[in-house]
PDB file of C-alpha atoms in Angstrom:
ATOM      1  CA  MET A   1     -18.353  15.304 -26.450  1.00 90.00           C
ATOM      2  CA  ARG A   2     -19.403  16.442 -23.017  1.00 94.00           C
ATOM      3  CA  LEU A   3     -21.025  15.607 -19.595  1.00 96.00           C
ATOM      4  CA  ARG A   4     -24.007  16.362 -18.494  1.00 96.00           C
ATOM      5  CA  GLU A   5     -26.022  15.606 -15.487  1.00 97.00           C
ATOM      6  CA  ILE A   6     -29.200  13.138 -16.280  1.00 97.00           C
ATOM      7  CA  SER A   7     -32.503  13.853 -14.244  1.00 96.00           C
ATOM      8  CA  ALA A   8     -33.223  10.742 -12.202  1.00 96.00           C
ATOM      9  CA  GLU A   9     -36.454  10.505 -14.353  1.00 96.00           C
ATOM     10  CA  ARG A  10     -34.663  10.313 -17.495  1.00 96.00           C
ATOM     11  CA  TYR A  11     -32.197   8.140 -16.163  1.00 97.00           C
ATOM     12  CA  VAL A  12     -34.802   5.830 -15.100  1.00 97.00           C
ATOM     13  CA  ARG A  13     -36.670   5.891 -18.836  1.00 96.00           C
ATOM     14  CA  GLU A  14     -33.127   5.583 -21.007  1.00 95.00           C
ATOM     15  CA  VAL A  15     -30.685   3.753 -18.561  1.00 97.00           C
ATOM     16  CA  LEU A  16     -32.142   1.608 -16.328  1.00 97.00           C
ATOM     17  CA  PRO A  17     -33.774  -0.608 -18.876  1.00 97.00           C
ATOM     18  CA  LEU A  18     -30.333  -1.407 -20.322  1.00 97.00           C
ATOM     19  CA  THR A  19     -28.508  -1.970 -17.070  1.00 97.00           C
ATOM     20  CA  ALA A  20     -31.403  -4.183 -15.613  1.00 96.00           C
ATOM     21  CA  PRO A  21     -30.489  -7.496 -16.675  1.00 95.00           C
ATOM     22  CA  LEU A  22     -26.717  -6.710 -15.280  1.00 92.00           C
ATOM     23  CA  TRP A  23     -27.606  -4.955 -11.825  1.00 94.00           C
ATOM     24  CA  ALA A  24     -31.386  -5.600 -10.834  1.00 93.00           C
ATOM     25  CA  ALA A  25     -30.394  -9.161  -9.379  1.00 88.00           C
ATOM     26  CA  ARG A  26     -33.423 -10.315  -7.825  1.00 87.00           C
ATOM     27  CA  ARG A  27     -35.636  -7.332  -7.902  1.00 93.00           C
ATOM     28  CA  THR A  28     -38.165  -6.871 -10.140  1.00 96.00           C
ATOM     29  CA  PHE A  29     -37.769  -4.081 -12.501  1.00 97.00           C
ATOM     30  CA  ASP A  30     -40.251  -2.202 -10.899  1.00 97.00           C
ATOM     31  CA  GLU A  31     -38.212  -2.624  -7.550  1.00 96.00           C
ATOM     32  CA  TYR A  32     -35.013  -1.665  -9.340  1.00 97.00           C
ATOM     33  CA  VAL A  33     -36.704   1.646 -10.768  1.00 97.00           C
ATOM     34  CA  ALA A  34     -38.398   2.492  -7.118  1.00 96.00           C
ATOM     35  CA  GLN A  35     -35.187   2.103  -5.299  1.00 95.00           C
ATOM     36  CA  ALA A  36     -33.340   4.275  -7.807  1.00 96.00           C
ATOM     37  CA  LEU A  37     -35.905   7.230  -7.703  1.00 97.00           C
ATOM     38  CA  GLU A  38     -35.979   6.731  -3.745  1.00 96.00           C
ATOM     39  CA  LEU A  39     -31.968   6.972  -3.578  1.00 96.00           C
ATOM     40  CA  ALA A  40     -32.425  10.419  -5.686  1.00 97.00           C
ATOM     41  CA  ARG A  41     -35.167  11.957  -3.857  1.00 96.00           C
ATOM     42  CA  SER A  42     -33.695  11.089  -0.447  1.00 97.00           C
ATOM     43  CA  ARG A  43     -31.988  13.786   1.647  1.00 97.00           C
ATOM     44  CA  TYR A  44     -28.402  12.023   0.893  1.00 97.00           C
ATOM     45  CA  GLY A  45     -29.755  11.963  -3.079  1.00 97.00           C
ATOM     46  CA  ARG A  46     -30.544  15.512  -2.971  1.00 97.00           C
ATOM     47  CA  ARG A  47     -27.527  16.952  -1.572  1.00 97.00           C
ATOM     48  CA  HIS A  48     -24.472  13.994  -2.721  1.00 98.00           C
ATOM     49  CA  TYR A  49     -25.646  11.897  -5.460  1.00 98.00           C
ATOM     50  CA  ARG A  50     -26.087  12.590  -9.354  1.00 98.00           C
ATOM     51  CA  THR A  51     -26.633  10.546 -12.479  1.00 98.00           C
ATOM     52  CA  VAL A  52     -24.284  11.695 -14.897  1.00 98.00           C
ATOM     53  CA  GLY A  53     -23.859  10.905 -18.974  1.00 97.00           C
ATOM     54  CA  LEU A  54     -21.417  11.556 -21.736  1.00 97.00           C
ATOM     55  CA  TYR A  55     -22.880  12.773 -24.773  1.00 96.00           C
ATOM     56  CA  ASP A  56     -21.818  12.861 -28.137  1.00 94.00           C
ATOM     57  CA  GLY A  57     -23.613  15.388 -30.138  1.00 92.00           C
ATOM     58  CA  SER A  58     -27.114  14.492 -28.753  1.00 92.00           C
ATOM     59  CA  LYS A  59     -26.609  11.001 -28.397  1.00 95.00           C
ATOM     60  CA  LEU A  60     -25.851   9.245 -24.576  1.00 96.00           C
ATOM     61  CA  VAL A  61     -23.156   7.030 -25.041  1.00 97.00           C
ATOM     62  CA  ALA A  62     -22.135   6.239 -21.609  1.00 98.00           C
ATOM     63  CA  SER A  63     -23.412   7.011 -18.206  1.00 98.00           C
ATOM     64  CA  PHE A  64     -22.377   6.377 -14.414  1.00 98.00           C
ATOM     65  CA  LYS A  65     -23.750   7.102 -10.748  1.00 98.00           C
ATOM     66  CA  ARG A  66     -21.912   9.839  -9.008  1.00 98.00           C
ATOM     67  CA  TYR A  67     -21.690   9.777  -5.086  1.00 98.00           C
ATOM     68  CA  GLU A  68     -19.807  11.975  -2.546  1.00 98.00           C
ATOM     69  CA  ARG A  69     -18.589  10.928   0.537  1.00 98.00           C
ATOM     70  CA  THR A  70     -16.290  11.985   3.555  1.00 98.00           C
ATOM     71  CA  LEU A  71     -13.502   9.692   4.853  1.00 97.00           C
ATOM     72  CA  HIS A  72     -11.502  10.374   7.967  1.00 96.00           C
ATOM     73  CA  HIS A  73      -7.566   9.352   7.716  1.00 96.00           C
ATOM     74  CA  GLY A  74      -6.121  10.116  11.274  1.00 92.00           C
ATOM     75  CA  ARG A  75      -7.147  13.696  11.903  1.00 91.00           C
ATOM     76  CA  ARG A  76      -7.811  14.574   8.382  1.00 95.00           C
ATOM     77  CA  ASN A  77     -11.229  14.635   6.708  1.00 97.00           C
ATOM     78  CA  ILE A  78     -10.776  13.678   2.734  1.00 98.00           C
ATOM     79  CA  GLU A  79     -13.659  14.559   0.644  1.00 98.00           C
ATOM     80  CA  ALA A  80     -14.025  11.627  -2.441  1.00 98.00           C
ATOM     81  CA  ILE A  81     -16.122  10.895  -5.173  1.00 98.00           C
ATOM     82  CA  GLY A  82     -17.735   7.629  -5.683  1.00 98.00           C
ATOM     83  CA  PHE A  83     -18.614   6.047  -9.211  1.00 98.00           C
ATOM     84  CA  GLY A  84     -21.095   3.553  -9.626  1.00 97.00           C
ATOM     85  CA  ALA A  85     -22.919   1.938 -12.336  1.00 97.00           C
ATOM     86  CA  VAL A  86     -20.316   2.732 -15.142  1.00 97.00           C
ATOM     87  CA  PHE A  87     -22.175   1.720 -18.447  1.00 97.00           C
ATOM     88  CA  THR A  88     -21.924   1.820 -22.011  1.00 97.00           C
ATOM     89  CA  PRO A  89     -24.600   0.820 -24.389  1.00 96.00           C
ATOM     90  CA  LEU A  90     -23.872  -2.016 -26.658  1.00 95.00           C
ATOM     91  CA  GLU A  91     -24.088  -0.072 -29.701  1.00 96.00           C
ATOM     92  CA  TYR A  92     -21.389   2.421 -28.407  1.00 96.00           C
ATOM     93  CA  ARG A  93     -18.365   0.147 -26.791  1.00 95.00           C
ATOM     94  CA  GLY A  94     -15.411  -0.577 -27.994  1.00 93.00           C
ATOM     95  CA  ARG A  95     -14.858   3.062 -28.855  1.00 95.00           C
ATOM     96  CA  GLY A  96     -13.400   4.633 -25.811  1.00 95.00           C
ATOM     97  CA  TYR A  97     -16.477   6.441 -24.522  1.00 97.00           C
ATOM     98  CA  ALA A  98     -16.339   5.412 -20.926  1.00 97.00           C
ATOM     99  CA  SER A  99     -12.632   6.046 -20.605  1.00 97.00           C
ATOM    100  CA  VAL A 100     -13.351   9.445 -21.846  1.00 96.00           C
ATOM    101  CA  MET A 101     -16.359   9.926 -19.553  1.00 97.00           C
ATOM    102  CA  LEU A 102     -14.432   8.850 -16.131  1.00 97.00           C
ATOM    103  CA  ALA A 103     -11.003  10.517 -16.989  1.00 97.00           C
ATOM    104  CA  THR A 104     -13.132  14.030 -17.618  1.00 97.00           C
ATOM    105  CA  SER A 105     -14.779  13.356 -14.067  1.00 98.00           C
ATOM    106  CA  LEU A 106     -11.619  12.801 -12.549  1.00 98.00           C
ATOM    107  CA  ASP A 107      -9.961  15.876 -13.809  1.00 97.00           C
ATOM    108  CA  ALA A 108     -12.982  18.012 -12.702  1.00 97.00           C
ATOM    109  CA  ALA A 109     -13.153  16.152  -9.312  1.00 98.00           C
ATOM    110  CA  ARG A 110      -9.440  16.931  -8.717  1.00 97.00           C
ATOM    111  CA  ALA A 111      -9.894  20.686  -9.732  1.00 97.00           C
ATOM    112  CA  GLU A 112     -12.870  20.997  -7.434  1.00 97.00           C
ATOM    113  CA  GLY A 113     -10.752  19.928  -4.585  1.00 97.00           C
ATOM    114  CA  TYR A 114     -11.514  16.214  -3.823  1.00 98.00           C
ATOM    115  CA  GLY A 115      -8.660  14.271  -2.479  1.00 98.00           C
ATOM    116  CA  VAL A 116      -9.931  10.622  -3.860  1.00 98.00           C
ATOM    117  CA  ALA A 117     -12.217   8.659  -5.871  1.00 98.00           C
ATOM    118  CA  TYR A 118     -13.550   5.329  -5.324  1.00 98.00           C
ATOM    119  CA  LEU A 119     -15.582   2.553  -6.788  1.00 98.00           C
ATOM    120  CA  PHE A 120     -16.309  -1.275  -6.403  1.00 97.00           C
ATOM    121  CA  SER A 121     -15.658  -3.163  -9.318  1.00 96.00           C
ATOM    122  CA  ASP A 122     -17.500  -6.231 -10.488  1.00 89.00           C
ATOM    123  CA  ILE A 123     -15.984  -7.146 -14.054  1.00 85.00           C
ATOM    124  CA  ARG A 124     -12.575  -6.035 -15.307  1.00 88.00           C
ATOM    125  CA  PRO A 125     -10.496  -4.072 -12.687  1.00 93.00           C
ATOM    126  CA  GLN A 126      -7.717  -3.379 -15.200  1.00 94.00           C
ATOM    127  CA  PHE A 127      -9.890  -1.108 -17.149  1.00 95.00           C
ATOM    128  CA  TYR A 128     -10.082   1.346 -13.983  1.00 97.00           C
ATOM    129  CA  SER A 129      -6.163   0.307 -13.155  1.00 96.00           C
ATOM    130  CA  GLU A 130      -5.532   2.149 -16.814  1.00 95.00           C
ATOM    131  CA  LEU A 131      -7.230   5.279 -15.627  1.00 96.00           C
ATOM    132  CA  GLY A 132      -5.317   5.484 -12.142  1.00 97.00           C
ATOM    133  CA  PHE A 133      -7.329   3.517  -9.634  1.00 98.00           C
ATOM    134  CA  ARG A 134      -5.729   0.785  -7.693  1.00 97.00           C
ATOM    135  CA  ALA A 135      -7.157  -2.524  -6.239  1.00 96.00           C
ATOM    136  CA  LEU A 136      -7.120  -2.634  -2.528  1.00 96.00           C
ATOM    137  CA  PRO A 137      -7.580  -5.504  -0.084  1.00 94.00           C
ATOM    138  CA  SER A 138     -10.993  -6.864  -0.990  1.00 96.00           C
ATOM    139  CA  ARG A 139     -11.715 -10.224   0.589  1.00 96.00           C
ATOM    140  CA  GLU A 140     -14.630 -12.615   1.817  1.00 97.00           C
ATOM    141  CA  LEU A 141     -15.008 -14.238   5.212  1.00 97.00           C
ATOM    142  CA  THR A 142     -16.581 -17.489   6.156  1.00 98.00           C
ATOM    143  CA  LEU A 143     -17.375 -18.771   9.652  1.00 97.00           C
ATOM    144  CA  ARG A 144     -18.743 -21.904  10.741  1.00 96.00           C
ATOM    145  CA  ALA A 145     -21.919 -20.970  12.905  1.00 96.00           C
ATOM    146  CA  ASP A 146     -21.456 -23.390  15.501  1.00 93.00           C
ATOM    147  CA  ALA A 147     -17.646 -21.892  16.114  1.00 92.00           C
ATOM    148  CA  LEU A 148     -19.344 -18.916  17.368  1.00 93.00           C
ATOM    149  CA  TRP A 149     -19.834 -18.592  21.099  1.00 81.00           C
ATOM    150  CA  PRO A 150     -23.338 -19.146  22.178  1.00 78.00           C
ATOM    151  CA  ARG A 151     -24.657 -16.826  25.031  1.00 81.00           C
ATOM    152  CA  ARG A 152     -28.229 -15.954  26.351  1.00 85.00           C
ATOM    153  CA  LEU A 153     -28.707 -12.580  25.026  1.00 89.00           C
ATOM    154  CA  SER A 154     -31.970 -10.523  24.514  1.00 92.00           C
ATOM    155  CA  ILE A 155     -32.236 -10.159  20.595  1.00 94.00           C
ATOM    156  CA  THR A 156     -34.832  -8.491  18.901  1.00 94.00           C
ATOM    157  CA  THR A 157     -35.405  -7.530  15.111  1.00 95.00           C
ATOM    158  CA  LEU A 158     -34.203  -4.054  14.161  1.00 95.00           C
ATOM    159  CA  GLU A 159     -36.812  -1.325  15.025  1.00 93.00           C
ATOM    160  CA  SER A 160     -36.917   2.430  14.086  1.00 93.00           C
ATOM    161  CA  LYS A 161     -36.120   3.645  17.638  1.00 94.00           C
ATOM    162  CA  ASP A 162     -32.997   1.438  17.430  1.00 96.00           C
ATOM    163  CA  TRP A 163     -31.383   3.902  15.004  1.00 97.00           C
ATOM    164  CA  ASN A 164     -29.716   6.455  17.564  1.00 96.00           C
ATOM    165  CA  GLY A 165     -28.086   3.128  19.567  1.00 96.00           C
ATOM    166  CA  ILE A 166     -26.975   1.552  16.333  1.00 97.00           C
ATOM    167  CA  ARG A 167     -25.099   5.196  15.299  1.00 97.00           C
ATOM    168  CA  ARG A 168     -23.250   4.914  18.959  1.00 95.00           C
ATOM    169  CA  CYS A 169     -22.262   1.543  18.602  1.00 95.00           C
ATOM    170  CA  PHE A 170     -20.972   2.195  14.827  1.00 96.00           C
ATOM    171  CA  GLU A 171     -19.038   5.526  15.956  1.00 94.00           C
ATOM    172  CA  GLN A 172     -17.458   3.493  19.225  1.00 91.00           C
ATOM    173  CA  CYS A 173     -16.156   0.975  16.798  1.00 90.00           C
ATOM    174  CA  GLU A 174     -14.928   3.710  14.272  1.00 91.00           C
ATOM    175  CA  ARG A 175     -12.666   5.253  16.712  1.00 88.00           C
ATOM    176  CA  ARG A 176     -10.728   2.150  17.210  1.00 86.00           C
ATOM    177  CA  ARG A 177      -9.532   2.981  13.159  1.00 89.00           C
ATOM    178  CA  HIS A 178      -7.126   4.756  11.953  1.00 90.00           C
ATOM    179  CA  ALA A 179      -9.250   5.525   8.370  1.00 94.00           C
ATOM    180  CA  GLY A 180     -12.532   4.831   6.959  1.00 95.00           C
ATOM    181  CA  PHE A 181     -15.923   6.153   5.628  1.00 97.00           C
ATOM    182  CA  SER A 182     -17.543   8.843   7.684  1.00 96.00           C
ATOM    183  CA  ARG A 183     -21.223   8.779   7.937  1.00 97.00           C
ATOM    184  CA  SER A 184     -23.571  11.945   8.150  1.00 96.00           C
ATOM    185  CA  SER A 185     -26.887  11.880   9.235  1.00 97.00           C
ATOM    186  CA  SER A 186     -27.899  11.879   5.426  1.00 97.00           C
ATOM    187  CA  VAL A 187     -25.382   8.943   4.978  1.00 97.00           C
ATOM    188  CA  TRP A 188     -27.365   7.212   8.178  1.00 97.00           C
ATOM    189  CA  GLU A 189     -30.855   7.911   6.786  1.00 96.00           C
ATOM    190  CA  ARG A 190     -29.853   6.183   3.154  1.00 95.00           C
ATOM    191  CA  ILE A 191     -28.548   2.973   5.309  1.00 96.00           C
ATOM    192  CA  ALA A 192     -31.625   3.054   7.087  1.00 95.00           C
ATOM    193  CA  ALA A 193     -33.680   2.952   4.023  1.00 92.00           C
ATOM    194  CA  ARG A 194     -31.763   0.165   2.189  1.00 91.00           C
ATOM    195  CA  THR A 195     -31.356  -2.265   5.602  1.00 92.00           C
ATOM    196  CA  ARG A 196     -33.963  -4.584   5.052  1.00 84.00           C
ATOM    197  CA  HIS A 197     -33.050  -6.990   7.738  1.00 91.00           C
ATOM    198  CA  GLY A 198     -31.487  -6.451  11.109  1.00 96.00           C
ATOM    199  CA  LEU A 199     -31.233  -8.002  14.442  1.00 96.00           C
ATOM    200  CA  VAL A 200     -30.291  -5.841  17.743  1.00 97.00           C
ATOM    201  CA  ALA A 201     -28.796  -7.413  20.928  1.00 95.00           C
ATOM    202  CA  ARG A 202     -30.293  -5.230  24.159  1.00 93.00           C
ATOM    203  CA  ALA A 203     -29.431  -4.361  27.826  1.00 89.00           C
ATOM    204  CA  GLY A 204     -32.918  -2.976  28.802  1.00 88.00           C
ATOM    205  CA  ARG A 205     -33.839  -0.519  26.224  1.00 87.00           C
ATOM    206  CA  ALA A 206     -29.943   0.438  25.534  1.00 92.00           C
ATOM    207  CA  VAL A 207     -28.621  -1.150  22.145  1.00 95.00           C
ATOM    208  CA  ARG A 208     -25.669  -3.637  23.110  1.00 95.00           C
ATOM    209  CA  ALA A 209     -24.856  -4.953  19.374  1.00 96.00           C
ATOM    210  CA  TYR A 210     -26.375  -4.868  16.135  1.00 97.00           C
ATOM    211  CA  ALA A 211     -26.056  -6.828  12.533  1.00 97.00           C
ATOM    212  CA  PHE A 212     -27.312  -6.068   9.416  1.00 97.00           C
ATOM    213  CA  GLY A 213     -27.504  -9.189   7.081  1.00 97.00           C
ATOM    214  CA  VAL A 214     -29.863 -11.503   5.405  1.00 95.00           C
ATOM    215  CA  ARG A 215     -30.486 -15.669   5.769  1.00 96.00           C
ATOM    216  CA  ALA A 216     -29.587 -17.312   2.461  1.00 96.00           C
ATOM    217  CA  PRO A 217     -31.029 -20.889   2.858  1.00 96.00           C
ATOM    218  CA  GLU A 218     -30.065 -21.815  -0.959  1.00 96.00           C
ATOM    219  CA  ARG A 219     -26.505 -21.119   0.459  1.00 96.00           C
ATOM    220  CA  ASP A 220     -26.958 -22.633   3.929  1.00 98.00           C
ATOM    221  CA  ALA A 221     -25.564 -19.288   4.916  1.00 98.00           C
ATOM    222  CA  TYR A 222     -26.571 -16.034   6.820  1.00 97.00           C
ATOM    223  CA  VAL A 223     -24.951 -13.234   4.643  1.00 97.00           C
ATOM    224  CA  LEU A 224     -23.282 -10.538   6.726  1.00 97.00           C
ATOM    225  CA  ASP A 225     -23.081  -6.651   5.849  1.00 97.00           C
ATOM    226  CA  GLU A 226     -22.456  -5.120   9.197  1.00 97.00           C
ATOM    227  CA  TYR A 227     -22.003  -5.250  12.817  1.00 97.00           C
ATOM    228  CA  GLY A 228     -21.265  -3.013  15.596  1.00 96.00           C
ATOM    229  CA  VAL A 229     -20.832  -3.097  19.454  1.00 95.00           C
ATOM    230  CA  ALA A 230     -21.039  -0.922  22.490  1.00 94.00           C
ATOM    231  CA  ASP A 231     -17.751  -0.439  24.740  1.00 89.00           C
ATOM    232  CA  ASN A 232     -19.016  -1.657  27.505  1.00 87.00           C
ATOM    233  CA  ALA A 233     -20.628  -4.965  26.072  1.00 90.00           C
ATOM    234  CA  PRO A 234     -18.878  -8.478  26.670  1.00 89.00           C
ATOM    235  CA  ALA A 235     -16.457  -9.421  24.071  1.00 86.00           C
ATOM    236  CA  SER A 236     -18.986 -12.524  23.321  1.00 91.00           C
ATOM    237  CA  THR A 237     -22.000 -10.151  22.297  1.00 94.00           C
ATOM    238  CA  VAL A 238     -21.179 -10.103  18.393  1.00 95.00           C
ATOM    239  CA  PRO A 239     -20.185 -13.869  17.930  1.00 95.00           C
ATOM    240  CA  ALA A 240     -23.283 -14.602  19.935  1.00 95.00           C
ATOM    241  CA  LEU A 241     -25.530 -12.257  17.769  1.00 96.00           C
ATOM    242  CA  LEU A 242     -24.372 -13.800  14.568  1.00 96.00           C
ATOM    243  CA  ARG A 243     -24.850 -17.399  16.027  1.00 96.00           C
ATOM    244  CA  ALA A 244     -28.627 -16.351  16.567  1.00 94.00           C
ATOM    245  CA  ALA A 245     -28.741 -14.662  13.273  1.00 95.00           C
ATOM    246  CA  ALA A 246     -27.553 -17.832  11.571  1.00 96.00           C
ATOM    247  CA  GLY A 247     -30.171 -19.797  13.399  1.00 94.00           C
ATOM    248  CA  ASP A 248     -30.043 -23.454  12.131  1.00 95.00           C
ATOM    249  CA  LEU A 249     -27.902 -22.312   8.779  1.00 97.00           C
ATOM    250  CA  ARG A 250     -24.277 -24.008   8.594  1.00 97.00           C
ATOM    251  CA  ARG A 251     -22.404 -20.830   7.637  1.00 97.00           C
ATOM    252  CA  VAL A 252     -21.746 -16.982   8.455  1.00 98.00           C
ATOM    253  CA  ILE A 253     -20.534 -15.088   5.289  1.00 98.00           C
ATOM    254  CA  GLY A 254     -19.468 -11.691   3.966  1.00 97.00           C
ATOM    255  CA  TRP A 255     -16.769  -9.283   3.516  1.00 97.00           C
ATOM    256  CA  LEU A 256     -14.185  -9.202   5.751  1.00 97.00           C
ATOM    257  CA  PRO A 257     -14.798  -6.500   8.480  1.00 96.00           C
ATOM    258  CA  PRO A 258     -12.658  -3.680   8.923  1.00 95.00           C
ATOM    259  CA  ASP A 259      -9.891  -3.738  11.508  1.00 89.00           C
ATOM    260  CA  GLY A 260     -10.869  -3.656  14.824  1.00 84.00           C
ATOM    261  CA  ALA A 261     -14.156  -4.955  14.369  1.00 91.00           C
ATOM    262  CA  ARG A 262     -12.492  -7.909  12.590  1.00 92.00           C
ATOM    263  CA  ASP A 263     -10.827  -8.577  16.418  1.00 90.00           C
ATOM    264  CA  LEU A 264     -14.445  -9.190  17.817  1.00 92.00           C
ATOM    265  CA  LEU A 265     -14.865 -12.633  16.014  1.00 94.00           C
ATOM    266  CA  PRO A 266     -13.113 -16.027  16.083  1.00 92.00           C
ATOM    267  CA  LYS A 267     -10.799 -16.660  12.788  1.00 91.00           C
ATOM    268  CA  GLY A 268     -12.199 -18.127   9.600  1.00 94.00           C
ATOM    269  CA  ALA A 269     -11.616 -19.056   6.131  1.00 95.00           C
ATOM    270  CA  THR A 270     -10.806 -15.801   3.995  1.00 96.00           C
ATOM    271  CA  ARG A 271     -10.427 -15.259   0.131  1.00 96.00           C
ATOM    272  CA  LYS A 272      -9.654 -12.714  -2.477  1.00 95.00           C
ATOM    273  CA  ARG A 273     -13.347 -11.081  -3.524  1.00 94.00           C
ATOM    274  CA  ASN A 274     -13.362 -11.319  -7.343  1.00 91.00           C
ATOM    275  CA  ARG A 275     -16.623  -9.201  -7.265  1.00 91.00           C
ATOM    276  CA  ALA A 276     -16.864  -5.575  -5.678  1.00 95.00           C
ATOM    277  CA  VAL A 277     -13.388  -5.311  -5.960  1.00 97.00           C
ATOM    278  CA  PHE A 278     -12.692  -2.138  -3.811  1.00 97.00           C
ATOM    279  CA  MET A 279     -10.329   0.338  -5.651  1.00 98.00           C
ATOM    280  CA  MET A 280      -9.289   3.980  -5.252  1.00 98.00           C
ATOM    281  CA  ALA A 281      -7.470   6.637  -7.238  1.00 98.00           C
ATOM    282  CA  PRO A 282      -5.673   9.455  -5.674  1.00 98.00           C
ATOM    283  CA  LEU A 283      -6.735  13.230  -6.506  1.00 98.00           C
ATOM    284  CA  SER A 284      -4.390  14.773  -4.139  1.00 98.00           C
ATOM    285  CA  ASP A 285      -1.185  13.868  -1.420  1.00 97.00           C
ATOM    286  CA  ASP A 286      -3.692  13.180   1.218  1.00 97.00           C
ATOM    287  CA  GLY A 287      -5.484  10.738  -1.062  1.00 98.00           C
ATOM    288  CA  ARG A 288      -2.141   8.936  -1.722  1.00 97.00           C
ATOM    289  CA  GLN A 289      -1.311   8.662   1.532  1.00 97.00           C
ATOM    290  CA  LEU A 290      -4.842   7.591   2.734  1.00 97.00           C
ATOM    291  CA  ILE A 291      -4.287   4.703  -0.140  1.00 97.00           C
ATOM    292  CA  GLU A 292      -1.093   3.587   1.196  1.00 96.00           C
ATOM    293  CA  THR A 293      -2.575   3.468   4.579  1.00 94.00           C
ATOM    294  CA  ILE A 294      -5.145   1.350   3.349  1.00 94.00           C
ATOM    295  CA  SER A 295      -2.982  -0.943   1.195  1.00 94.00           C
ATOM    296  CA  ALA A 296      -0.804  -1.652   3.980  1.00 91.00           C
ATOM    297  CA  ASN A 297      -3.471  -3.280   6.503  1.00 85.00           C
ATOM    298  CA  SER A 298      -3.929  -7.014   6.406  1.00 83.00           C
ATOM    299  CA  SER A 299      -6.019  -7.116   9.223  1.00 86.00           C
ATOM    300  CA  GLY A 300      -9.090  -6.330   7.513  1.00 91.00           C
ATOM    301  CA  ASP A 301     -10.733  -4.507   4.886  1.00 95.00           C
ATOM    302  CA  PHE A 302     -11.426  -0.789   4.472  1.00 96.00           C
ATOM    303  CA  CYS A 303     -15.268  -0.600   4.603  1.00 96.00           C
ATOM    304  CA  TRP A 304     -18.217  -2.665   5.305  1.00 97.00           C
ATOM    305  CA  ALA A 305     -20.624  -3.924   2.617  1.00 97.00           C
ATOM    306  CA  THR A 306     -23.086  -1.465   3.822  1.00 96.00           C
ATOM    307  CA  ASP A 307     -20.735   1.103   2.145  1.00 96.00           C
ATOM    308  CA  HIS A 308     -21.119  -0.742  -1.354  1.00 96.00           C
ATOM    309  CA  ILE A 309     -22.426   1.562  -4.441  1.00 93.00           C
TER     310      ILE A 309
END
């Protein structure tokens, strides 16, 4: 058995038809394929993303998506490897192939100098726990839209010219945090390609605050992915922006925002998230210390839904 990189085109042909029932969600198969190829061919994808398979002889018996990100913890930068779409075809399940694949990948990442591995588990977190991953705070927040402060703002839909202002808002918020995912220019390009819905609050031409999310009338909710605010914006800017995003919908829902950003919203109902459970495995002493820091933080989750893989 050996690990091999799978070309994006081969992954589309051999793996995506099997995983689409699990992860395509509301996308058509053509949309599912197009987004996979878009990621692989992007600047981020060419540098920091791979599709990898475990082969038993010539048979592809398990596969995963491999992501690279940098995290900051205090003054230290920690290189991380992310696992997504871990999959074993039905006829090969129960033989330990996925365990061998991930354990081998973790050993290789440790030898290559990565400090931590991470993933978001939709099913069976215990499987990953047995490989050394630790489940970290993963919670959902629900707010009543009418509990958000109304305020007159100049709000428009997200435009391509807004990304520099959005990045500045994010970085200003991130400076308040002790640890988090860093975002290079290629990561921002990937986020921009994935973001289909966004609102921006302006002061003249400047971006004062932003929110990524989508209206879900069938759930009577605005589903929030991320927000950020400029340092000089009033405290009511983000709540007012989310109130405008919700419109006639009754709720604002989403992952519990990270510490620092969480303080910008009123209290709401929180509960443990059972899907997309955030997990990490230490590959170095720095990685172990980072995981301890995250585990001890009760004020917010570690990352935005935007960082989900």
